[in-house]
Amino acid sequence: MVLEITHIGNPILREICSEVPEDRLLDSDFQEFIDDLIETKRDANGAGIAAPQVGEPWRIFVVEVKDNPRYPYKPQAELTVCVNPKITFLTDLRYANYEGCLSIPDLRGKVPRCPHIRVDALDRHGKPFSREVKGITAGTYQHENDHLDGILFPDRVDDTHSYSTWAEFKLRHEDDVRVAVEAVVKEWGE
Ligand code: ZN
């Protein structure tokens, strides 16, 4: 089922989300919620989605990029469900990631993101996993993880002159951003 997406101004997007208890995670209704979260992300063409974006303040997000029309220049990222995730930065370097958000319609902006992170989380069945994520995909993980702490991308935009509507982005910025993204992917592999 496609769920309704919450928008900026809704206080749920500013909550610190709760860890999902393992017995709750394995409940069939919670597993159904995870299916709905994935379906909602795909329906909205998001690169990722976090539970508070559909009104559920749990520490869970989903990342997946597969021929995404919203982000045609983004590298592919396989479907990953992260429950109770912890992100560790593995470098002091930062790159400028031009972000958008399903909860902030028609706004994009440049956010400094770490290009090499480790994610420690549970999968949807409660099994712990640890993986390193790099480059543009690492930016997506940081954006989604921020949602679990009530942080939205404009909170992290360091150059407010980078704000753009989607139409202006396409018209004036997408070609440059594509070149910048290709450079990050070349250096970090994703
Ligand atoms: Zn978002």
XYZ file of C-alpha atoms and ligand atoms in Angstrom:
191
model
C 0.000 0.000 0.000
C 1.307 3.451 -0.889
C 1.354 5.608 2.264
C 0.839 9.361 2.530
C 4.112 11.324 2.696
C 4.494 13.896 5.470
C 5.729 17.375 4.526
C 7.995 19.925 6.225
C 5.989 21.742 8.889
C 4.626 18.455 10.225
C 6.174 18.083 13.715
C 6.716 14.341 13.219
C 9.598 15.213 10.871
C 11.335 16.925 13.815
C 11.032 14.040 16.281
C 13.898 11.884 17.482
C 12.630 8.483 16.337
C 12.517 5.410 18.585
C 14.560 2.254 18.123
C 12.492 -0.633 16.799
C 12.360 -3.432 19.435
C 13.303 -6.739 17.827
C 10.005 -8.502 18.695
C 8.075 -5.555 17.220
C 10.209 -5.698 14.054
C 9.264 -9.324 13.460
C 5.503 -8.717 13.876
C 3.637 -9.329 10.632
C 2.063 -5.860 10.776
C 5.523 -4.273 11.058
C 6.810 -6.386 8.162
C 3.818 -5.151 6.174
C 4.748 -1.583 7.144
C 8.255 -2.160 5.714
C 6.694 -3.398 2.450
C 4.529 -0.257 2.380
C 7.574 1.958 3.030
C 9.381 0.386 0.050
C 6.282 0.684 -2.132
C 5.828 4.358 -1.161
C 9.495 5.131 -1.943
C 9.158 3.490 -5.366
C 5.832 5.194 -6.113
C 7.371 8.628 -5.334
C 10.664 7.847 -7.144
C 12.671 8.607 -4.005
C 16.310 7.507 -3.661
C 15.387 6.659 -0.097
C 12.677 7.133 2.494
C 12.597 7.133 6.280
C 9.718 6.052 8.523
C 8.830 9.555 9.850
C 8.206 10.573 6.235
C 5.129 8.363 6.339
C 4.175 9.411 9.863
C 5.861 6.599 11.849
C 8.647 7.813 14.172
C 10.689 4.569 14.114
C 14.406 4.294 13.386
C 14.153 2.676 9.984
C 14.951 3.814 6.458
C 15.162 2.327 2.994
C 17.622 3.203 0.222
C 17.299 2.116 -3.412
C 18.312 3.782 -6.673
C 17.390 1.999 -9.853
C 17.000 4.003 -13.095
C 15.542 6.841 -11.047
C 13.854 9.580 -13.156
C 14.076 12.072 -10.254
C 17.863 11.580 -10.103
C 18.927 10.403 -13.594
C 22.660 10.990 -12.829
C 22.751 9.043 -9.535
C 24.624 5.738 -9.410
C 22.451 2.663 -8.819
C 22.072 1.442 -5.231
C 20.522 -1.887 -4.330
C 17.462 -2.042 -2.082
C 18.633 -1.898 1.543
C 16.429 -1.718 4.632
C 18.264 -0.290 7.664
C 16.703 -0.764 11.121
C 18.216 1.031 14.153
C 21.185 2.178 12.029
C 24.407 3.756 13.276
C 26.567 5.682 10.820
C 30.296 6.178 11.353
C 32.288 8.618 9.226
C 35.496 7.008 7.928
C 37.099 10.169 6.512
C 37.203 13.881 7.342
C 36.646 14.706 3.657
C 33.333 16.197 2.483
C 31.771 16.723 -0.943
C 28.811 18.861 -2.020
C 25.719 16.704 -2.574
C 22.791 18.411 -4.364
C 19.828 17.012 -2.421
C 16.077 16.954 -2.606
C 13.542 15.385 -0.252
C 10.115 13.821 -0.722
C 9.007 15.757 2.375
C 10.138 19.128 0.949
C 8.411 19.498 -2.401
C 10.158 21.454 -5.131
C 13.336 22.449 -3.291
C 16.911 21.350 -3.791
C 20.167 22.501 -2.195
C 23.829 21.619 -1.696
C 24.729 19.715 1.455
C 28.263 18.754 2.554
C 28.361 14.964 2.989
C 31.007 12.473 4.016
C 32.064 10.279 1.052
C 33.072 7.196 3.092
C 30.934 5.817 5.914
C 30.191 2.577 7.704
C 26.585 1.614 8.382
C 25.827 -0.797 11.220
C 22.157 -1.781 11.309
C 19.671 -4.635 11.497
C 18.095 -5.906 8.308
C 14.307 -6.270 8.131
C 14.526 -9.698 9.796
C 16.610 -8.426 12.729
C 19.937 -9.746 11.454
C 22.836 -7.327 12.125
C 24.931 -6.209 9.183
C 27.785 -3.811 8.669
C 28.772 -2.291 5.372
C 30.901 0.494 4.018
C 29.141 2.908 1.698
C 30.896 5.499 -0.431
C 30.412 8.540 -2.628
C 26.964 9.655 -3.734
C 25.284 6.625 -2.158
C 26.896 7.524 1.186
C 25.211 10.944 0.885
C 21.830 9.277 0.423
C 22.382 7.163 3.565
C 23.314 10.263 5.591
C 20.220 12.122 4.334
C 17.928 9.246 5.349
C 19.664 8.719 8.693
C 19.239 12.444 9.482
C 15.453 11.973 9.215
C 15.631 9.619 12.229
C 17.006 12.506 14.309
C 14.525 15.099 13.046
C 17.093 16.735 10.755
C 16.044 17.891 7.263
C 18.496 18.696 4.464
C 18.004 22.528 4.592
C 19.366 22.364 8.173
C 22.674 21.304 6.619
C 22.773 23.474 3.470
C 25.902 25.589 3.859
C 25.439 27.769 0.763
C 21.868 29.071 0.785
C 22.401 30.455 -2.729
C 22.364 26.851 -3.944
C 18.627 26.553 -3.227
C 16.719 25.787 -6.399
C 13.329 24.587 -7.525
C 13.342 21.357 -9.504
C 12.565 23.171 -12.775
C 15.386 25.700 -12.261
C 17.700 22.862 -11.241
C 16.985 20.996 -14.456
C 17.378 24.125 -16.552
C 20.478 25.658 -14.910
C 22.285 23.235 -12.622
C 21.781 19.639 -13.707
C 24.564 19.591 -16.327
C 27.158 20.902 -13.826
C 25.907 18.600 -11.095
C 26.150 15.610 -13.421
C 29.853 16.422 -13.998
C 30.416 16.847 -10.231
C 28.616 13.554 -9.504
C 30.678 11.740 -12.131
C 33.862 13.017 -10.428
C 32.679 11.718 -7.010
C 31.724 8.351 -8.534
C 35.092 8.140 -10.300
C 36.916 8.753 -7.023
C 34.752 6.662 -4.677
C 33.206 4.056 -6.968
C 29.538 4.834 -6.174
Zn 14.359 13.330 2.864
